[in-house]
Structure formats: C-alpha cells, structure tokens
C-alpha cells in the first residue's frame, strides 16, 4: 500500500505554501487537484504525474487518487488554502474508510488568514468562518449560524459570498447580521488573494449589503470593537490592550 | 523609514512556515519575538539581530521593534501560528498609528488548522475559534460566544483551554456547550503540535469536561455531524456529500 497526503497549498501563489507542503509534493509520485491549482504547481514539479478534474468533480478526483495510493503510489491531493477547511480531507477520510490507508494532512493558510493579512488584522479576536454556499448546506442552517455568530459578537470571515446561481446571498447575510450589529460595523473584502490582481477594500456593514462580491472574494465583518487604523481593519485582542 | 513585517511562523517546527515567511525573515535585519520562538528560528538565521522579551512583554517588544523600523531598519516580528489570530499584528497597528510606517502581514498556519490536521478534519465545515483566556476579555463575553457558537452548531476550536490561574475554564466551557450539543459530540485535543512530543486524542464532549488540558493544548469540538472515521475526527462538508 502507498501513502496519501492531503496538502493545503495556501492562496493563489506558490510561495504561500509551507516548507513542509513543498517537501511533501516534492516526494509525491502522483498529484491530484482542481485544474486551476494543478496549473499553479505544475511548473514547480514538472516531472510528476498529475490527475486533474473540473471544479465539481471532487468525489471522482478523490476516488482516482485513492486508487493510486491503494495501488502503492506515493499520492498527494492539493487543496487551495487549507487541506481541511472546506477542503478534501474529510471526503478522503470518508471514501478511504476501512481500507487501512493512512491519510496524512499537511495544513495550509486558508483564505480567512490570507485575506485577513491583506486587510490588516480583522481576526485579532474570536471569530467564525462561515460559507454562504448552499450547494451542500441548507440555507436555513447558514442563516442560523450567521445569526448566532453576530449575536455572539464574533468577527466573521465569509467564504463563497456569491455564486453564479444566487446573487443575493451576501445581502441576505448582512440583513441577518444587522439584527445584532451596528450598520457602522467595520467590514472588508479581499479579492484574488496572493495573485497579481490582488486587492482589498474597507466599508461599513451597511455598505457591504450592496457590495458586489464574486467567487474570488472573501468577506470580513468586524466585531463591535473593530476599527479602522491608517486604512486597515483592526480588531483589538482585548479591552485593556491599549493601556497595558 | 524602514519596513515592518509581521510574520506568522506556524506551529512549533520551522518547516511549518510558508516559503514567503522564510523569505521575509531572510531579508530582515532585526527580528523580534517571544523568546521561545526566537530560539526556534535563530539557528536558521544566525546572522540576524534579535530582540526577545518574555511571554507577557508584548507591548514592550512591539515598541522596541517599531523603533527599529522607524529608525530605518528592515524589521520583522515573529508570531507563533498566524500573525493576526491572537497575534501581534493588531497591537502593532495600534502602536504605529499615524507614524506613516507601512506594516506588511505574512500569514501563517494557526493552531486551529495545524491541530485539525493532526486530528483528521474536524473543521471541514463552518467553525468558530474562541480563546478561553480571560486575561484581556471578560469571562462573560467568552461565555456568550461559546453559547452562541454551540447554539449555531458551529465546530469550535478552543485556544488557551487552561491557564495557571484558572483550571476550570474548559470544564465550564463544556457545561455551556452541553446546553445545545449532545454529550456524545465528537471532540479532540491536539498537544504540542509540530513538536517531537506531538500527540492527539479523541473523546466525547462529556469526557472533555474532565479532560486535563494544559497551555500547549488546542481543543476541538465537533458539530452535530462530526463523526469518528478510522480513529480520526471528521466533520463532513455537507449533507449530500456521501451520495454525490
């Protein structure tokens, strides 16, 4: 039996992966992933065998790679961001259940962290990460989570704020959060993180409601203490910090 | 004026930092950080000037490094895990406000991600990160956040589950979560992540209530869908995943 690694490669630039992730891929014989990520890493590891499938073909991609690992290969699945956060790790565990194959997970910088770094320090205190995609989750569950995250005054990082099918997810999310948070709450959006066209902007929660996010956007909603400092979004770690 | 970088170096092993973090430190002239992290990276960058202060001397450490950057040096602050999540970035923005110094943030793998990788895929769906330290946050705020995170069926990563002063934080946190979650909820603990003595264990929420965490532990509480697969903690990404 071979070995299976699930590797988070961070946001869209190869130097955002960890040294351990790079070393793991260097030792792999076959690497699988969404076509876009394979294109990103292929120049770094030109001699590998690659398996790529389109965005939605995740289960098929996992099955193909599992077969390689069970057949004796040193196999690696690459995920954008982290390997576990909305990543392939859970699905690989489910599909490999009972086979005896050991799965090794190499964590990576998820968009909540890389987007936050671009914006300043929006996640400097307790936070929630919530996806607005209702492909695999009922929208009612998403609404409940948004409501509780806002009621708990958690900073929030929103993944998948917009999709092709439903354009109003972000606006509806803001409406729910506005039940508990001030319309002046500091918010921000990070786009195309770690790519040449990377950008960010700050706005209020009220403004966020009309913001046109796309599928390359990660959205950040501050807590009641978040403020703008020199054009960045900063959530202090605690109530006495500035007086220490 | 010099430059200031805040660099998340990931959990306790040098190969858990990103290529960009390593490159940033390679270009720095002076590096500041908690003594323990400086000891970790000093062998990799023996020719640098280092500033280290004990655990609680964070504000002083930031001020010393800011002075170096404002004086023209290429300066870097290292943080364990990520630079922003309970890290130094927010404090540096606060202290540098109005000086015109540009702060560059290099994200890193925070313990929620590295601990999750060790346990399997506990954070495969929406999650909250909450610190049980009441040094800078009123305990009532922490309780409110725990209550809402559990009511929203979010997976939870708990930082600082135990401190020298208060031993019962984790037990009290479990009591709050048990208002909403089953005592059989899958939980896990990761200890000394990415160090030679690294370890993890799984347990139920009821068992977690009596678990003796220490300051090197990160605790994970699953959502209602989290299950144990081949000895690992896995939160599926969605309700249809296994039937796709």
Tab-separated table of C-alpha atoms in Angstrom:
chain	number	residue	atom	x	y	z
A	1	UNK	CA	0.000	0.000	0.000
A	2	UNK	CA	1.173	3.517	-0.812
A	3	UNK	CA	0.743	6.719	1.082
A	4	UNK	CA	-1.798	9.504	0.839
A	5	UNK	CA	-1.130	13.152	1.667
A	6	UNK	CA	-3.684	15.960	1.600
A	7	UNK	CA	-1.832	19.229	1.156
A	8	UNK	CA	-3.128	22.751	1.656
A	9	UNK	CA	-1.139	24.975	-0.686
A	10	UNK	CA	-2.397	28.330	0.625
A	11	UNK	CA	-3.850	31.114	-1.514
A	12	UNK	CA	-3.025	31.683	-5.176
A	13	UNK	CA	0.770	31.962	-5.153
A	14	UNK	CA	3.204	29.094	-4.802
A	15	UNK	CA	5.298	30.852	-2.132
A	16	UNK	CA	2.303	30.844	0.211
A	17	UNK	CA	2.627	27.079	0.823
A	18	UNK	CA	4.613	25.862	3.819
A	19	UNK	CA	8.084	24.360	3.511
A	20	UNK	CA	6.518	21.078	4.618
A	21	UNK	CA	3.871	21.277	1.877
A	22	UNK	CA	6.566	21.881	-0.759
A	23	UNK	CA	8.637	18.994	0.610
A	24	UNK	CA	5.597	16.697	0.611
A	25	UNK	CA	4.823	17.490	-3.034
A	26	UNK	CA	8.486	17.008	-3.952
A	27	UNK	CA	8.257	13.425	-2.657
A	28	UNK	CA	4.908	12.606	-4.278
A	29	UNK	CA	4.710	10.442	-7.385
A	30	UNK	CA	1.206	11.460	-8.384
A	31	UNK	CA	-0.574	14.720	-7.544
A	32	UNK	CA	-4.307	15.354	-7.921
A	33	UNK	CA	-6.295	18.569	-7.692
A	34	UNK	CA	-8.641	21.016	-9.315
A	35	UNK	CA	-7.244	22.037	-12.708
A	36	UNK	CA	-6.570	25.621	-11.597
A	37	UNK	CA	-4.327	24.544	-8.718
A	38	UNK	CA	-2.554	21.927	-10.785
A	39	UNK	CA	-1.698	24.640	-13.326
A	40	UNK	CA	-0.227	26.657	-10.467
A	41	UNK	CA	2.104	23.973	-9.149
A	42	UNK	CA	2.938	22.060	-12.353
A	43	UNK	CA	5.867	24.385	-13.240
A	44	UNK	CA	7.412	23.670	-9.821
A	45	UNK	CA	7.151	19.896	-10.117
A	46	UNK	CA	7.296	19.227	-13.869
A	47	UNK	CA	8.178	15.539	-13.553
A	48	UNK	CA	5.141	14.417	-11.588
A	49	UNK	CA	2.134	12.539	-12.803
A	50	UNK	CA	-0.948	14.763	-12.471
A	51	UNK	CA	-4.655	13.996	-12.116
A	52	UNK	CA	-6.998	16.916	-12.553
A	53	UNK	CA	-10.754	17.173	-12.829
A	54	UNK	CA	-13.049	20.211	-13.127
A	55	UNK	CA	-14.331	22.131	-10.085
A	56	UNK	CA	-17.330	19.910	-9.342
A	57	UNK	CA	-15.604	16.586	-9.933
A	58	UNK	CA	-14.322	16.327	-6.383
A	59	UNK	CA	-15.539	12.878	-5.481
A	60	UNK	CA	-14.225	11.427	-8.743
A	61	UNK	CA	-10.853	13.119	-8.201
A	62	UNK	CA	-10.633	11.672	-4.689
A	63	UNK	CA	-11.534	8.177	-5.901
A	64	UNK	CA	-8.912	8.286	-8.679
A	65	UNK	CA	-6.190	9.357	-6.257
A	66	UNK	CA	-7.243	6.826	-3.605
A	67	UNK	CA	-6.893	4.074	-6.188
A	68	UNK	CA	-3.337	5.251	-6.899
A	69	UNK	CA	-2.440	5.275	-3.187
A	70	UNK	CA	-4.032	1.869	-2.560
A	71	UNK	CA	-2.111	0.601	-5.587
A	72	UNK	CA	1.203	1.515	-3.976
A	73	UNK	CA	1.860	5.070	-5.107
A	74	UNK	CA	3.028	7.997	-3.026
A	75	UNK	CA	-0.008	10.202	-3.737
A	76	UNK	CA	-0.883	13.791	-2.855
A	77	UNK	CA	-4.113	15.773	-3.154
A	78	UNK	CA	-3.634	19.537	-3.347
A	79	UNK	CA	-6.281	21.895	-1.977
A	80	UNK	CA	-6.301	25.659	-2.228
A	81	UNK	CA	-5.951	27.303	1.180
A	82	UNK	CA	-6.033	24.701	3.928
A	83	UNK	CA	-6.443	20.946	3.420
A	84	UNK	CA	-9.269	20.667	5.934
A	85	UNK	CA	-11.271	23.921	5.933
A	86	UNK	CA	-13.919	23.235	3.238
A	87	UNK	CA	-11.147	21.057	1.777
A	88	UNK	CA	-10.829	17.494	0.546
A	89	UNK	CA	-9.581	15.891	3.764
A	90	UNK	CA	-12.956	14.944	5.185
A	91	UNK	CA	-14.155	13.477	1.904
A	92	UNK	CA	-10.951	11.424	1.561
A	93	UNK	CA	-11.421	10.032	5.083
A	94	UNK	CA	-14.998	9.098	4.190
A	95	UNK	CA	-14.015	7.405	0.938
A	96	UNK	CA	-10.992	5.616	2.436
A	97	UNK	CA	-12.887	4.339	5.486
A	98	UNK	CA	-11.900	0.784	6.346
A	99	UNK	CA	-9.210	0.432	3.669
A	100	UNK	CA	-6.388	0.753	6.208
A	101	UNK	CA	-4.762	3.534	4.198
A	102	UNK	CA	-3.122	6.159	6.400
A	103	UNK	CA	-4.001	9.718	5.458
A	104	UNK	CA	-1.521	12.470	6.317
A	105	UNK	CA	-2.769	16.031	6.395
A	106	UNK	CA	-0.478	18.998	5.686
A	107	UNK	CA	-2.234	22.205	6.759
A	108	UNK	CA	-2.092	25.432	4.777
A	109	UNK	CA	-3.036	29.103	5.010
A	110	UNK	CA	-6.799	29.328	4.469
A	111	UNK	CA	-8.401	32.453	2.938
A	112	UNK	CA	-9.600	33.674	6.345
A	113	UNK	CA	-5.938	34.117	7.286
A	114	UNK	CA	-4.509	35.284	3.958
A	115	UNK	CA	-7.378	37.704	3.375
A	116	UNK	CA	-7.056	38.994	6.923
A	117	UNK	CA	-3.348	39.647	6.391
A	118	UNK	CA	-4.205	41.791	3.387
A	119	UNK	CA	-6.826	43.796	5.292
A	120	UNK	CA	-4.781	44.309	8.473
A	121	UNK	CA	-5.871	42.304	11.493
A	122	UNK	CA	-9.650	41.766	11.255
A	123	UNK	CA	-9.457	38.389	13.054
A	124	UNK	CA	-7.405	39.543	16.038
A	125	UNK	CA	-10.015	38.168	18.414
A	126	UNK	CA	-12.559	35.296	18.479
A	127	UNK	CA	-14.065	34.669	15.062
A	128	UNK	CA	-16.292	32.444	12.958
A	129	UNK	CA	-15.724	31.133	9.449
A	130	UNK	CA	-18.977	30.586	7.540
A	131	UNK	CA	-19.560	29.632	3.911
A	132	UNK	CA	-22.542	31.167	2.115
A	133	UNK	CA	-22.649	28.327	-0.402
A	134	UNK	CA	-25.891	26.378	-0.138
A	135	UNK	CA	-24.747	23.641	-2.521
A	136	UNK	CA	-24.158	21.186	0.348
A	137	UNK	CA	-25.789	23.021	3.252
A	138	UNK	CA	-29.431	24.100	3.663
A	139	UNK	CA	-29.733	27.903	3.572
A	140	UNK	CA	-31.657	27.794	6.894
A	141	UNK	CA	-28.564	26.326	8.592
A	142	UNK	CA	-26.391	29.075	7.138
A	143	UNK	CA	-28.849	31.716	8.368
A	144	UNK	CA	-28.887	30.231	11.853
A	145	UNK	CA	-25.098	30.267	12.014
A	146	UNK	CA	-24.859	33.868	10.816
A	147	UNK	CA	-27.438	34.909	13.377
A	148	UNK	CA	-25.577	33.266	16.245
A	149	UNK	CA	-22.143	34.436	15.123
A	150	UNK	CA	-23.389	38.030	15.055
A	151	UNK	CA	-25.290	37.691	18.354
A	152	UNK	CA	-22.054	36.416	19.926
A	153	UNK	CA	-20.143	39.459	18.602
A	154	UNK	CA	-17.696	37.183	16.803
A	155	UNK	CA	-15.676	38.574	13.907
A	156	UNK	CA	-16.813	36.730	10.789
A	157	UNK	CA	-14.996	35.571	7.665
A	158	UNK	CA	-17.440	34.704	4.878
A	159	UNK	CA	-16.424	32.208	2.203
A	160	UNK	CA	-18.290	31.902	-1.104
A	161	UNK	CA	-20.146	35.197	-0.673
A	162	UNK	CA	-21.549	34.965	-4.196
A	163	UNK	CA	-22.357	32.233	-6.646
A	164	UNK	CA	-23.488	32.084	-10.265
A	165	UNK	CA	-26.930	30.867	-9.262
A	166	UNK	CA	-27.767	33.097	-6.322
A	167	UNK	CA	-26.566	36.701	-6.327
A	168	UNK	CA	-28.218	37.864	-3.110
A	169	UNK	CA	-26.524	35.626	-0.505
A	170	UNK	CA	-24.270	38.381	0.807
A	171	UNK	CA	-27.069	40.912	1.025
A	172	UNK	CA	-29.250	38.451	2.923
A	173	UNK	CA	-26.356	37.577	5.224
A	174	UNK	CA	-25.834	41.261	6.037
A	175	UNK	CA	-29.515	41.634	6.821
A	176	UNK	CA	-29.248	38.862	9.410
A	177	UNK	CA	-26.069	40.258	10.928
A	178	UNK	CA	-27.661	43.730	11.137
A	179	UNK	CA	-30.146	42.306	13.664
A	180	UNK	CA	-27.273	42.334	16.164
A	181	UNK	CA	-24.515	44.588	14.788
A	182	UNK	CA	-24.348	48.315	14.086
A	183	UNK	CA	-24.664	49.400	10.421
A	184	UNK	CA	-21.331	51.185	11.017
A	185	UNK	CA	-19.521	47.917	11.864
A	186	UNK	CA	-16.178	47.852	10.037
A	187	UNK	CA	-16.131	45.336	7.190
A	188	UNK	CA	-13.736	44.476	4.403
A	189	UNK	CA	-13.347	42.413	1.277
A	190	UNK	CA	-10.223	40.707	-0.063
A	191	UNK	CA	-10.156	39.745	-3.751
A	192	UNK	CA	-7.837	37.468	-5.715
A	193	UNK	CA	-5.632	36.930	-2.674
A	194	UNK	CA	-1.940	36.385	-3.492
A	195	UNK	CA	-2.490	36.800	-7.224
A	196	UNK	CA	-1.095	39.670	-9.284
A	197	UNK	CA	-4.518	41.359	-9.342
A	198	UNK	CA	-4.930	41.076	-5.542
A	199	UNK	CA	-6.947	43.908	-3.967
A	200	UNK	CA	-8.866	44.829	-0.858
A	201	UNK	CA	-11.333	47.453	0.312
A	202	UNK	CA	-12.939	48.516	3.578
A	203	UNK	CA	-16.547	49.530	4.079
A	204	UNK	CA	-19.327	49.602	6.673
A	205	UNK	CA	-21.744	46.729	7.223
A	206	UNK	CA	-24.459	48.872	5.650
A	207	UNK	CA	-22.306	49.356	2.558
A	208	UNK	CA	-21.421	45.663	2.463
A	209	UNK	CA	-25.072	44.891	1.931
A	210	UNK	CA	-24.842	46.368	-1.585
A	211	UNK	CA	-21.279	45.199	-2.317
A	212	UNK	CA	-20.913	43.089	-5.462
A	213	UNK	CA	-18.774	40.158	-4.353
A	214	UNK	CA	-17.629	37.496	-6.781
A	215	UNK	CA	-16.368	33.948	-6.292
A	216	UNK	CA	-12.799	35.216	-5.766
A	217	UNK	CA	-13.811	37.368	-2.792
A	218	UNK	CA	-13.501	36.648	0.926
A	219	UNK	CA	-15.554	38.972	3.119
A	220	UNK	CA	-14.729	40.070	6.671
A	221	UNK	CA	-17.153	41.501	9.219
A	222	UNK	CA	-15.667	43.042	12.341
A	223	UNK	CA	-16.917	42.736	15.898
A	224	UNK	CA	-18.151	45.693	17.958
A	225	UNK	CA	-14.529	46.675	18.777
A	226	UNK	CA	-13.099	46.551	15.247
A	227	UNK	CA	-11.845	49.882	13.957
A	228	UNK	CA	-10.024	51.403	11.022
A	229	UNK	CA	-6.394	52.299	11.695
A	230	UNK	CA	-4.439	54.001	8.904
A	231	UNK	CA	-6.665	52.455	6.265
A	232	UNK	CA	-6.608	48.910	7.681
A	233	UNK	CA	-9.194	46.842	9.544
A	234	UNK	CA	-8.061	46.030	13.089
A	235	UNK	CA	-9.802	44.003	15.793
A	236	UNK	CA	-8.012	44.526	19.118
A	237	UNK	CA	-7.236	41.442	21.176
A	238	UNK	CA	-8.824	42.762	24.311
A	239	UNK	CA	-10.283	45.558	26.317
A	240	UNK	CA	-7.125	46.569	28.170
A	241	UNK	CA	-4.645	46.155	25.314
A	242	UNK	CA	-4.021	49.820	24.617
A	243	UNK	CA	-3.493	50.655	28.276
A	244	UNK	CA	-1.029	47.904	29.070
B	1	UNK	CA	11.968	54.945	7.275
B	2	UNK	CA	12.430	51.181	7.340
B	3	UNK	CA	9.927	48.431	6.856
B	4	UNK	CA	7.922	46.337	9.280
B	5	UNK	CA	6.781	42.771	8.668
B	6	UNK	CA	4.631	40.697	10.993
B	7	UNK	CA	5.268	37.043	10.241
B	8	UNK	CA	3.237	34.031	11.341
B	9	UNK	CA	5.687	31.122	11.565
B	10	UNK	CA	3.117	28.367	12.086
B	11	UNK	CA	3.207	25.791	14.887
B	12	UNK	CA	6.341	24.584	16.644
B	13	UNK	CA	8.517	23.400	13.744
B	14	UNK	CA	10.400	25.601	11.322
B	15	UNK	CA	9.157	23.724	8.242
B	16	UNK	CA	5.590	24.758	9.045
B	17	UNK	CA	6.245	28.353	7.960
B	18	UNK	CA	5.435	29.387	4.399
B	19	UNK	CA	8.107	29.950	1.764
B	20	UNK	CA	7.135	33.630	1.876
B	21	UNK	CA	7.600	33.759	5.654
B	22	UNK	CA	11.066	32.214	5.327
B	23	UNK	CA	11.978	34.649	2.551
B	24	UNK	CA	10.729	37.602	4.609
B	25	UNK	CA	12.862	36.595	7.592
B	26	UNK	CA	15.856	36.058	5.306
B	27	UNK	CA	15.626	39.716	4.246
B	28	UNK	CA	15.065	41.130	7.727
B	29	UNK	CA	17.853	42.881	9.600
B	30	UNK	CA	16.282	42.652	13.032
B	31	UNK	CA	13.774	40.037	14.249
B	32	UNK	CA	11.691	40.298	17.418
B	33	UNK	CA	9.535	37.728	19.167
B	34	UNK	CA	8.775	35.756	22.282
B	35	UNK	CA	11.952	34.033	23.489
B	36	UNK	CA	10.628	30.559	22.690
B	37	UNK	CA	10.015	31.376	19.028
B	38	UNK	CA	13.306	33.212	18.653
B	39	UNK	CA	15.086	30.087	19.928
B	40	UNK	CA	13.272	28.120	17.234
B	41	UNK	CA	14.327	30.291	14.305
B	42	UNK	CA	17.732	31.558	15.453
B	43	UNK	CA	19.585	28.502	14.050
B	44	UNK	CA	18.073	29.199	10.613
B	45	UNK	CA	19.065	32.865	10.557
B	46	UNK	CA	22.194	33.031	12.728
B	47	UNK	CA	23.388	36.406	11.417
B	48	UNK	CA	20.343	38.450	12.375
B	49	UNK	CA	19.952	40.852	15.239
B	50	UNK	CA	17.306	39.515	17.649
B	51	UNK	CA	15.027	41.205	20.176
B	52	UNK	CA	13.250	38.923	22.583
B	53	UNK	CA	11.158	39.561	25.668
B	54	UNK	CA	9.271	37.166	27.967
B	55	UNK	CA	5.693	35.995	27.244
B	56	UNK	CA	3.894	38.948	28.824
B	57	UNK	CA	6.210	41.664	27.493
B	58	UNK	CA	4.333	42.012	24.222
B	59	UNK	CA	3.758	45.744	24.195
B	60	UNK	CA	7.385	46.423	25.076
B	61	UNK	CA	8.558	44.031	22.351
B	62	UNK	CA	6.366	45.778	19.793
B	63	UNK	CA	7.619	49.221	20.824
B	64	UNK	CA	11.266	48.143	20.589
B	65	UNK	CA	10.768	46.732	17.099
B	66	UNK	CA	8.742	49.739	15.929
B	67	UNK	CA	11.613	51.994	16.971
B	68	UNK	CA	13.978	49.910	14.842
B	69	UNK	CA	11.669	50.107	11.819
B	70	UNK	CA	11.078	53.837	12.236
B	71	UNK	CA	14.844	54.257	12.541
B	72	UNK	CA	15.355	52.728	9.086
B	73	UNK	CA	15.757	49.017	9.715
B	74	UNK	CA	14.118	46.168	7.853
B	75	UNK	CA	12.327	44.705	10.882
B	76	UNK	CA	10.239	41.563	11.416
B	77	UNK	CA	8.058	40.417	14.311
B	78	UNK	CA	7.566	36.667	14.512
B	79	UNK	CA	4.358	35.207	15.947
B	80	UNK	CA	3.628	31.550	16.558
B	81	UNK	CA	0.826	30.285	14.321
B	82	UNK	CA	-0.685	33.141	12.354
B	83	UNK	CA	0.371	36.793	12.548
B	84	UNK	CA	-3.166	38.049	13.092
B	85	UNK	CA	-5.155	35.415	15.013
B	86	UNK	CA	-4.493	36.412	18.656
B	87	UNK	CA	-1.188	37.642	17.198
B	88	UNK	CA	0.803	40.849	17.329
B	89	UNK	CA	-0.499	42.470	14.139
B	90	UNK	CA	-3.387	44.382	15.718
B	91	UNK	CA	-1.216	45.699	18.535
B	92	UNK	CA	1.449	46.849	16.059
B	93	UNK	CA	-1.174	48.715	14.021
B	94	UNK	CA	-2.397	50.387	17.202
B	95	UNK	CA	1.085	51.393	18.315
B	96	UNK	CA	2.188	52.556	14.847
B	97	UNK	CA	-0.960	54.605	14.203
B	98	UNK	CA	-0.164	57.875	12.489
B	99	UNK	CA	3.576	57.233	12.077
B	100	UNK	CA	3.239	56.542	8.347
B	101	UNK	CA	5.050	53.212	8.723
B	102	UNK	CA	3.689	50.555	6.388
B	103	UNK	CA	3.016	47.234	8.053
B	104	UNK	CA	3.151	44.074	5.946
B	105	UNK	CA	1.484	40.963	7.276
B	106	UNK	CA	2.661	37.462	6.310
B	107	UNK	CA	0.015	34.938	7.363
B	108	UNK	CA	0.808	31.556	8.886
B	109	UNK	CA	-0.822	28.292	9.902
B	110	UNK	CA	-2.692	28.940	13.151
B	111	UNK	CA	-3.232	26.141	15.717
B	112	UNK	CA	-6.860	25.664	14.613
B	113	UNK	CA	-5.511	24.447	11.265
B	114	UNK	CA	-2.401	22.579	12.419
B	115	UNK	CA	-4.252	20.895	15.273
B	116	UNK	CA	-7.096	19.993	12.931
B	117	UNK	CA	-4.640	18.389	10.501
B	118	UNK	CA	-3.390	16.186	13.323
B	119	UNK	CA	-6.896	15.120	14.353
B	120	UNK	CA	-8.243	14.496	10.841
B	121	UNK	CA	-10.713	17.059	9.520
B	122	UNK	CA	-12.629	18.475	12.499
B	123	UNK	CA	-13.058	21.890	10.820
B	124	UNK	CA	-14.411	20.628	7.498
B	125	UNK	CA	-17.445	22.872	7.829
B	126	UNK	CA	-18.300	26.267	9.391
B	127	UNK	CA	-16.430	26.836	12.635
B	128	UNK	CA	-15.607	29.276	15.421
B	129	UNK	CA	-12.253	29.986	17.043
B	130	UNK	CA	-12.595	31.082	20.675
B	131	UNK	CA	-9.936	31.710	23.308
B	132	UNK	CA	-10.709	30.761	26.902
B	133	UNK	CA	-8.149	33.217	28.235
B	134	UNK	CA	-9.798	35.926	30.323
B	135	UNK	CA	-6.632	37.993	30.634
B	136	UNK	CA	-7.867	40.560	28.087
B	137	UNK	CA	-11.525	39.529	27.706
B	138	UNK	CA	-14.263	39.418	30.357
B	139	UNK	CA	-15.309	35.832	31.109
B	140	UNK	CA	-18.951	36.801	30.462
B	141	UNK	CA	-18.052	37.657	26.850
B	142	UNK	CA	-16.330	34.305	26.431
B	143	UNK	CA	-19.391	32.513	27.839
B	144	UNK	CA	-21.708	34.362	25.496
B	145	UNK	CA	-19.578	33.422	22.484
B	146	UNK	CA	-19.409	29.757	23.489
B	147	UNK	CA	-23.159	29.690	23.968
B	148	UNK	CA	-23.844	31.154	20.528
B	149	UNK	CA	-21.229	29.047	18.747
B	150	UNK	CA	-22.800	25.887	20.164
B	151	UNK	CA	-26.362	27.074	19.504
B	152	UNK	CA	-25.347	27.682	15.878
B	153	UNK	CA	-23.931	24.131	15.608
B	154	UNK	CA	-20.544	25.516	14.611
B	155	UNK	CA	-17.467	23.351	15.063
B	156	UNK	CA	-15.302	25.030	17.694
B	157	UNK	CA	-11.540	25.332	18.139
B	158	UNK	CA	-10.653	26.434	21.667
B	159	UNK	CA	-7.379	28.268	22.281
B	160	UNK	CA	-5.886	28.639	25.769
B	161	UNK	CA	-8.140	25.960	27.299
B	162	UNK	CA	-6.228	26.117	30.583
B	163	UNK	CA	-4.158	28.659	32.434
B	164	UNK	CA	-2.051	28.639	35.581
B	165	UNK	CA	-4.548	30.775	37.437
B	166	UNK	CA	-7.851	29.176	36.465
B	167	UNK	CA	-8.012	25.430	35.984
B	168	UNK	CA	-11.733	25.091	35.346
B	169	UNK	CA	-12.169	27.140	32.137
B	170	UNK	CA	-12.504	24.097	29.893
B	171	UNK	CA	-14.962	22.359	32.202
B	172	UNK	CA	-17.111	25.493	32.377
B	173	UNK	CA	-16.927	25.887	28.605
B	174	UNK	CA	-18.159	22.312	28.128
B	175	UNK	CA	-21.039	22.942	30.500
B	176	UNK	CA	-22.177	25.865	28.320
B	177	UNK	CA	-21.788	23.911	25.091
B	178	UNK	CA	-23.740	20.996	26.590
B	179	UNK	CA	-26.811	23.274	26.727
B	180	UNK	CA	-27.015	22.823	22.950
B	181	UNK	CA	-24.888	19.827	21.974
B	182	UNK	CA	-25.176	16.121	22.717
B	183	UNK	CA	-22.826	14.712	25.402
B	184	UNK	CA	-21.734	12.256	22.691
B	185	UNK	CA	-20.488	15.052	20.378
B	186	UNK	CA	-17.085	14.076	18.972
B	187	UNK	CA	-14.261	16.158	20.448
B	188	UNK	CA	-10.492	16.062	20.282
B	189	UNK	CA	-7.360	17.581	21.729
B	190	UNK	CA	-4.060	18.289	19.984
B	191	UNK	CA	-0.964	18.758	22.152
B	192	UNK	CA	2.496	20.147	21.338
B	193	UNK	CA	1.602	20.485	17.673
B	194	UNK	CA	4.550	20.011	15.280
B	195	UNK	CA	6.980	19.305	18.114
B	196	UNK	CA	8.682	15.954	18.684
B	197	UNK	CA	6.286	15.147	21.543
B	198	UNK	CA	3.198	15.975	19.424
B	199	UNK	CA	0.093	13.948	20.313
B	200	UNK	CA	-3.672	13.903	19.931
B	201	UNK	CA	-6.674	12.126	21.388
B	202	UNK	CA	-10.384	11.870	20.670
B	203	UNK	CA	-13.173	11.845	23.234
B	204	UNK	CA	-16.819	12.767	23.714
B	205	UNK	CA	-17.967	16.191	24.885
B	206	UNK	CA	-18.924	14.608	28.211
B	207	UNK	CA	-15.384	13.252	28.581
B	208	UNK	CA	-13.875	16.583	27.531
B	209	UNK	CA	-15.463	18.154	30.579
B	210	UNK	CA	-12.995	16.264	32.787
B	211	UNK	CA	-10.019	16.423	30.405
B	212	UNK	CA	-6.879	17.990	31.847
B	213	UNK	CA	-5.723	20.408	29.175
B	214	UNK	CA	-2.539	22.407	29.523
B	215	UNK	CA	-1.288	25.565	27.828
B	216	UNK	CA	0.126	23.537	24.913
B	217	UNK	CA	-3.274	22.066	24.055
B	218	UNK	CA	-5.770	23.116	21.383
B	219	UNK	CA	-9.239	21.639	21.831
B	220	UNK	CA	-11.740	20.810	19.089
B	221	UNK	CA	-15.477	20.325	19.492
B	222	UNK	CA	-17.359	18.858	16.566
B	223	UNK	CA	-20.742	19.878	15.246
B	224	UNK	CA	-23.789	17.581	15.228
B	225	UNK	CA	-22.499	15.858	12.046
B	226	UNK	CA	-18.924	15.200	13.179
B	227	UNK	CA	-18.019	11.523	13.428
B	228	UNK	CA	-15.058	9.262	14.066
B	229	UNK	CA	-13.633	7.579	10.975
B	230	UNK	CA	-10.757	5.140	11.433
B	231	UNK	CA	-9.674	6.870	14.635
B	232	UNK	CA	-9.858	10.418	13.278
B	233	UNK	CA	-12.309	13.279	13.827
B	234	UNK	CA	-14.132	14.194	10.619
B	235	UNK	CA	-16.744	16.897	10.005
B	236	UNK	CA	-18.341	16.336	6.581
B	237	UNK	CA	-18.697	19.365	4.336
B	238	UNK	CA	-22.363	18.842	3.716
B	239	UNK	CA	-25.458	16.752	3.871
B	240	UNK	CA	-25.264	15.248	0.397
B	241	UNK	CA	-21.506	14.667	0.261
B	242	UNK	CA	-21.564	10.909	0.621
B	243	UNK	CA	-24.228	10.443	-2.019
B	244	UNK	CA	-22.647	12.552	-4.724
